[in-house]
Amino acid sequence: MRTDAFALRHIGPRESDLNHMFKTIGVETFDQLIYETIPENIRLKNDLQLEPAMTEYEYSQHIHELGKKNKIFKSYIGLGYHPTIVPAVIQRNIFENPGWYTAYTPYQAEIAQGRLEAILNFQTTVIELTGMEIANASLLDESTAAAEAMALLFDVRTRDQKKNNTNKFFVSEEILPQTLSVLQTRSNPIGVELVIGNHETFDFSTEFFGAILQYPGKFGQVNDYSAFIAKAKEQEIKVAVAADILSLVKLTSPGEMGAAVAVGTTQRFGIPMGYGGPHAAYFATKEEYKRSMPGRIIGVSIDANGNRALRMALGTREQHIKREKATSNICTAQVLLAVMAGMYAVYHGPKGLRYIANKVHSSAVTLADALNKLGVYQTNTAFFDTISVKADAQKVKAIAEKNEVNFYYVDTETISISLNETTSISDINQIIAIFAEASGKEKFTVSNLSTSDNFVSNLERKSAFLVHDVFNNHHSESQLMRYIKKLERKDLSLNHSMIALGSCTMKLNAASEMLPLSMANWNSIHPFAPIEQAEGYITMLKKLEQQLNVVTGFAGTTLQPNSGAQGEYAGLMAIRAYHLSRGDNHRNVCLIPSSAHGTNPASAAMAGMHIIVTKTMENGNIDVEDLRARAIENAANLSALMVTYPSTHGVFESAICEITKIIHDNGGLVYMDGANMNAQVGLTNPSTIGADVCHLNLHKTFSIPHGGGGPGVGPICVNEKLVPFLPTNPIIPVGGDQAITAISAAPYGSALVCLISYGYIKMLGAEGLKSSTEHAILNANYMKARLEEHYPVLYSGEMGRAAHEMILDCRSFKQKGIEVTDIAKRLMDYGFHAPTVSFPVAGTLMIEPTESEDLAELDRFCDAMISIRKEIEAANGDDTNNILKNAPHTLAMLTTDTWVYPYTREQAAYPLDYIHDNKFWPSVRRVDDAYGDRNLVCSCAPIEAYM
């Protein structure tokens, strides 16, 4: 056994297991299995051209040395990113804890109550600080959240505004530059016209449906927007405010000013800058707009016993259901980071947050007063943490960088300086010394922080916030550590058992990939720091782009999209830009098979495309003749086909090359959804099948953890035609020579977690990546062979094989009164998270084991499913008091004095022997979703509010 081979640790099945698995499947070798799974004409002829695999120790040394090439300067750049103090108790117990970072999106609420409570805390923090009525469970970054606000306000226009096609949206010139760029990207395809200007001279014309303001402004100016918002309301113009969340501890909230939406980032609530992300954005609005709100909402409901239980609320408004009618394609969040930000609020509480906000503001006032004494005058009439001064920018920059300090240089004579919670008296004195030297004045020092405020008194916050017990009872480390552990115990994560979710690829997130995220050399860099200070990052990111080019067979990659849905959108926008560059402005038809992910039509609608759904055949494959007919009849206007490969049904369709040729012959390009890339790496690729662009879910195939529903990264890889159109950034130029405007806020998106995928590829190498794919296919087909005697398998390839996932058809069990949801809930009693429920076909389970699961774990899961099948047979459709309908069974049920069920406690809680060794207890009984939607509560209201 080669103990230093990473592949040995990442891949579950042992060499000694293979003969048994092959025999069960009915093949003799890997070669035979792959031959029977993947069409020969798309198989790669050569191995991937990647560097040899590193051992875990070699990688640790490598990433440490590479990190030294990053220069960690004191950062006062601001623009929405700030140095922050990550409380050690949160870093150790959440950020570095697989019990938190390996959890899946909380679709199975009964085994996710801990995460749901943590997110509810986050939502409460946002609601109370912004003064709004409802908040979601986080978005991707501030800039995309602002774009979502614009889309919401466009959707909720008045009937007259819609009738008159009122389409102008005012953007304050105070907006962050990266937010403006994302707004420009998102506005044009949906028919919104941006008007950028000074809010003080805005004319409130009836041609406008909405506006967005920055609070404080990009260079620190604090404005009272109350009069603006009141006047806008008179003209039925709804206003969004992008607000710094820490400033809202001291300043009047957007809700109190009358805003319709508040957005921003919670990065400065204890999340490292990480060269741009991941960070949890927030989105809050009024209750009346809840059906148009993007992202996930965590709500309070009750379980089968009437006890309080949490779950994801209002699911019918999401893109999976609404498809092309959705106002947003967002299908993920930044849950792990939202949990951390929420815990930051829990740990510090209202008094602690006031202390931090006061210290930050006092630091800014102290610095402004000192610089004024030097004759370096501060120009903001009111500010929170950011001052804007007049000085010789070139001279200051040279001295500042010599002292390892970064400011933001607005122009040749204006410098913006943003202070933060890490700023000390000595830091302030260092800044004073820099400006003294630049202006030829004698330097001096300050010894105390100013006690005066520098904003107009009517903007001082009067309202209370974070009054709930949870924000006032956990201020010692012992208290918070125990609270975090209490919540963790309620959640089933990968550190407990396999999570066999089809389409979601819940594989191992190796510790050696994760460790560098805690290193200061990687997590402390501002995304807009001068590029020469980020040599380690640029080296790593460029190498990752090159690795992904090799894996996909494409010519270029952008890492900017910070979720899979963002990747879909970026890919379609690149295709759109390509057609526009050729004068083909009319090419706007997007063909999408009916089996596609719900995000596909939502993304196409956001990209301004006209969607035509094509048929799938009874065997689940794309109906090639229907696709051909639609392509030919729309040839003059055909823009793109969106296709998932292997298919959403877990099959390598042999007609894929014919399908892509049909699109190309009719003037369109092919977008491949990379959700199922885990079945391709090293064996085939998107270029070979004829795609022009694909997105990759780095949080699936390339091992970034799901974190309870995020972070994710969704880069796009493109062929030579589309390389020129890869997106840029307004501050750090990236992308192609005809780049589209920004897709997300930071130039490289969530750069910090890209380290994970970089390490995954570095340590597996070409051979390990290929072996991972082979084992993913092996594991899926082994489970298929064991389960198909008990459950019908809905689709398979031409030789009877699954790709990396399969669909079990559970619809016939309705005769026994059993729904697929009952199976999902009963699996919790066996210690497992359910596979994907009712997607892509209602009444089914889609199972994907990944390569990381060993034979014993595969067998445990199969044994559980076979045992449940016997329980289904024993059920009676006329009697709902059965073991499946009552699942899951909680410890409280098992320990009550009375037992009113026609089966034993042993059968309920320990149906198979292995469970005795490692029992996981769901913390609530089955959650009542309908009750929660009828009585929507999405914050920590007093307990009486939901009795």
CSV table of C-alpha atoms in Angstrom, one decimal, residues 347-527:
chain,number,residue,atom,x,y,z
A,347,TYR,CA,-20.7,35.8,19.7
A,348,HIS,CA,-20.5,39.6,19.9
A,349,GLY,CA,-24.2,40.4,20.4
A,350,PRO,CA,-25.5,44.0,20.1
A,351,LYS,CA,-23.1,45.4,22.7
A,352,GLY,CA,-20.1,43.8,21.1
A,353,LEU,CA,-21.1,45.0,17.6
A,354,ARG,CA,-21.6,48.5,19.0
A,355,TYR,CA,-18.1,48.4,20.5
A,356,ILE,CA,-16.6,47.2,17.2
A,357,ALA,CA,-18.5,49.8,15.1
A,358,ASN,CA,-17.7,52.6,17.5
A,359,LYS,CA,-14.0,51.6,17.4
A,360,VAL,CA,-13.9,51.6,13.6
A,361,HIS,CA,-15.7,55.0,13.4
A,362,SER,CA,-13.5,56.5,16.1
A,363,SER,CA,-10.4,55.3,14.2
A,364,ALA,CA,-11.6,57.1,11.1
A,365,VAL,CA,-12.4,60.3,13.0
A,366,THR,CA,-9.0,60.2,14.7
A,367,LEU,CA,-7.2,59.7,11.4
A,368,ALA,CA,-9.2,62.5,9.7
A,369,ASP,CA,-8.4,65.0,12.5
A,370,ALA,CA,-4.7,64.1,12.4
A,371,LEU,CA,-4.4,64.4,8.6
A,372,ASN,CA,-6.3,67.8,8.8
A,373,LYS,CA,-3.5,69.0,11.1
A,374,LEU,CA,-1.0,68.0,8.4
A,375,GLY,CA,-2.9,70.1,5.9
A,376,VAL,CA,-4.2,66.9,4.2
A,377,TYR,CA,-7.9,67.7,4.1
A,378,GLN,CA,-10.7,65.2,4.4
A,379,THR,CA,-13.6,66.0,2.0
A,380,ASN,CA,-16.5,63.8,3.1
A,381,THR,CA,-19.0,65.9,5.0
A,382,ALA,CA,-20.0,62.7,7.0
A,383,PHE,CA,-18.5,59.3,7.1
A,384,PHE,CA,-18.5,56.0,9.0
A,385,ASP,CA,-15.2,54.2,8.3
A,386,THR,CA,-13.9,55.7,5.1
A,387,ILE,CA,-12.3,59.1,4.6
A,388,SER,CA,-11.4,60.7,1.3
A,389,VAL,CA,-8.4,63.1,1.3
A,390,LYS,CA,-6.7,65.4,-1.1
A,391,ALA,CA,-3.0,64.7,-1.6
A,392,ASP,CA,-0.4,63.8,-4.3
A,393,ALA,CA,-1.5,60.2,-5.0
A,394,GLN,CA,1.7,59.2,-6.7
A,395,LYS,CA,3.9,60.5,-4.0
A,396,VAL,CA,1.8,58.9,-1.2
A,397,LYS,CA,1.6,55.6,-3.1
A,398,ALA,CA,5.3,55.2,-3.3
A,399,ILE,CA,5.8,55.9,0.4
A,400,ALA,CA,2.8,53.7,1.4
A,401,GLU,CA,3.9,50.7,-0.6
A,402,LYS,CA,7.5,51.1,0.8
A,403,ASN,CA,5.8,50.7,4.2
A,404,GLU,CA,3.6,47.8,3.0
A,405,VAL,CA,0.4,49.8,3.1
A,406,ASN,CA,-2.4,49.9,0.5
A,407,PHE,CA,-4.9,52.8,0.1
A,408,TYR,CA,-7.3,53.3,-2.8
A,409,TYR,CA,-6.1,55.9,-5.3
A,410,VAL,CA,-9.2,57.5,-6.8
A,411,ASP,CA,-7.3,59.9,-9.0
A,412,THR,CA,-4.0,61.8,-9.0
A,413,GLU,CA,-5.1,63.9,-6.1
A,414,THR,CA,-7.7,61.9,-4.2
A,415,ILE,CA,-7.1,59.0,-1.9
A,416,SER,CA,-9.7,56.9,-0.1
A,417,ILE,CA,-8.8,55.3,3.2
A,418,SER,CA,-11.1,52.6,4.8
A,419,LEU,CA,-10.4,51.6,8.4
A,420,ASN,CA,-11.6,48.4,9.9
A,421,GLU,CA,-11.8,46.3,13.1
A,422,THR,CA,-8.2,45.3,13.0
A,423,THR,CA,-7.0,48.9,12.9
A,424,SER,CA,-4.9,49.9,16.0
A,425,ILE,CA,-3.5,53.2,17.3
A,426,SER,CA,-0.1,52.1,15.9
A,427,ASP,CA,-1.7,51.6,12.5
A,428,ILE,CA,-3.2,55.1,12.6
A,429,ASN,CA,0.2,56.5,13.5
A,430,GLN,CA,1.8,54.7,10.6
A,431,ILE,CA,-0.7,56.3,8.2
A,432,ILE,CA,0.0,59.7,9.7
A,433,ALA,CA,3.7,59.1,9.2
A,434,ILE,CA,3.2,58.2,5.6
A,435,PHE,CA,1.3,61.4,4.8
A,436,ALA,CA,3.7,63.5,6.9
A,437,GLU,CA,6.6,62.2,4.8
A,438,ALA,CA,4.6,62.8,1.5
A,439,SER,CA,3.7,66.3,2.4
A,440,GLY,CA,7.1,67.2,3.9
A,441,LYS,CA,5.7,67.9,7.3
A,442,GLU,CA,6.9,66.8,10.7
A,443,LYS,CA,5.2,63.6,11.8
A,444,PHE,CA,3.4,63.3,15.1
A,445,THR,CA,1.6,60.5,16.9
A,446,VAL,CA,-1.8,60.1,18.5
A,447,SER,CA,-2.3,58.1,21.7
A,448,ASN,CA,-6.1,57.9,22.0
A,449,LEU,CA,-9.1,57.5,19.8
A,450,SER,CA,-11.4,60.4,19.3
A,451,THR,CA,-14.7,60.2,21.1
A,452,SER,CA,-16.7,62.4,18.6
A,453,ASP,CA,-18.9,61.2,15.7
A,454,ASN,CA,-18.8,62.5,12.2
A,455,PHE,CA,-22.2,62.1,10.7
A,456,VAL,CA,-25.3,64.1,10.9
A,457,SER,CA,-27.2,63.5,14.1
A,458,ASN,CA,-30.5,62.6,12.5
A,459,LEU,CA,-28.7,59.6,10.9
A,460,GLU,CA,-27.7,58.1,14.3
A,461,ARG,CA,-29.4,54.8,14.8
A,462,LYS,CA,-32.0,54.9,17.6
A,463,SER,CA,-33.7,51.6,17.1
A,464,ALA,CA,-32.7,48.4,19.0
A,465,PHE,CA,-31.4,45.3,17.3
A,466,LEU,CA,-30.5,41.7,18.1
A,467,VAL,CA,-32.7,41.6,21.2
A,468,HIS,CA,-33.4,37.8,20.9
A,469,ASP,CA,-31.8,35.6,23.6
A,470,VAL,CA,-29.5,33.8,21.1
A,471,PHE,CA,-27.6,37.1,20.6
A,472,ASN,CA,-27.3,37.8,24.3
A,473,ASN,CA,-26.3,34.4,25.8
A,474,HIS,CA,-23.2,33.2,24.1
A,475,HIS,CA,-20.4,35.7,24.7
A,476,SER,CA,-17.9,33.5,26.4
A,477,GLU,CA,-15.9,31.0,24.3
A,478,SER,CA,-17.3,28.1,26.3
A,479,GLN,CA,-20.8,29.2,25.7
A,480,LEU,CA,-20.4,29.6,22.0
A,481,MET,CA,-18.4,26.4,21.6
A,482,ARG,CA,-21.2,24.5,23.2
A,483,TYR,CA,-23.9,26.2,21.2
A,484,ILE,CA,-22.1,25.5,17.9
A,485,LYS,CA,-21.7,21.8,19.0
A,486,LYS,CA,-25.3,21.6,20.0
A,487,LEU,CA,-26.3,22.7,16.5
A,488,GLU,CA,-23.7,20.5,14.8
A,489,ARG,CA,-25.2,17.4,16.5
A,490,LYS,CA,-28.5,18.0,14.8
A,491,ASP,CA,-27.0,17.8,11.3
A,492,LEU,CA,-26.1,14.8,9.2
A,493,SER,CA,-23.0,15.5,7.2
A,494,LEU,CA,-20.4,13.5,5.3
A,495,ASN,CA,-18.5,12.9,8.5
A,496,HIS,CA,-21.4,10.7,9.6
A,497,SER,CA,-22.3,8.8,6.5
A,498,MET,CA,-22.6,8.8,2.7
A,499,ILE,CA,-24.8,11.4,1.1
A,500,ALA,CA,-25.7,9.8,-2.2
A,501,LEU,CA,-27.3,12.7,-4.0
A,502,GLY,CA,-27.8,12.4,-7.7
A,503,SER,CA,-26.6,15.5,-9.6
A,504,CYS,CA,-24.9,16.9,-6.6
A,505,THR,CA,-21.7,14.8,-6.2
A,506,MET,CA,-21.1,14.8,-2.4
A,507,LYS,CA,-17.5,13.5,-2.5
A,508,LEU,CA,-14.7,13.7,0.0
A,509,ASN,CA,-13.4,17.2,0.8
A,510,ALA,CA,-9.9,16.2,1.8
A,511,ALA,CA,-8.3,17.9,4.8
A,512,SER,CA,-5.1,18.5,2.9
A,513,GLU,CA,-7.1,20.5,0.3
A,514,MET,CA,-8.8,22.5,3.0
A,515,LEU,CA,-5.9,23.4,5.4
A,516,PRO,CA,-4.4,26.2,3.2
A,517,LEU,CA,-7.7,28.2,3.5
A,518,SER,CA,-6.7,29.0,7.1
A,519,MET,CA,-3.2,30.3,6.1
A,520,ALA,CA,-2.8,34.1,6.4
A,521,ASN,CA,-0.8,34.2,3.2
A,522,TRP,CA,-3.8,33.0,1.3
A,523,ASN,CA,-6.9,34.4,3.2
A,524,SER,CA,-5.7,38.0,4.0
A,525,ILE,CA,-5.4,39.6,0.6
A,526,HIS,CA,-7.8,42.3,-0.8
A,527,PRO,CA,-9.1,41.4,-4.2
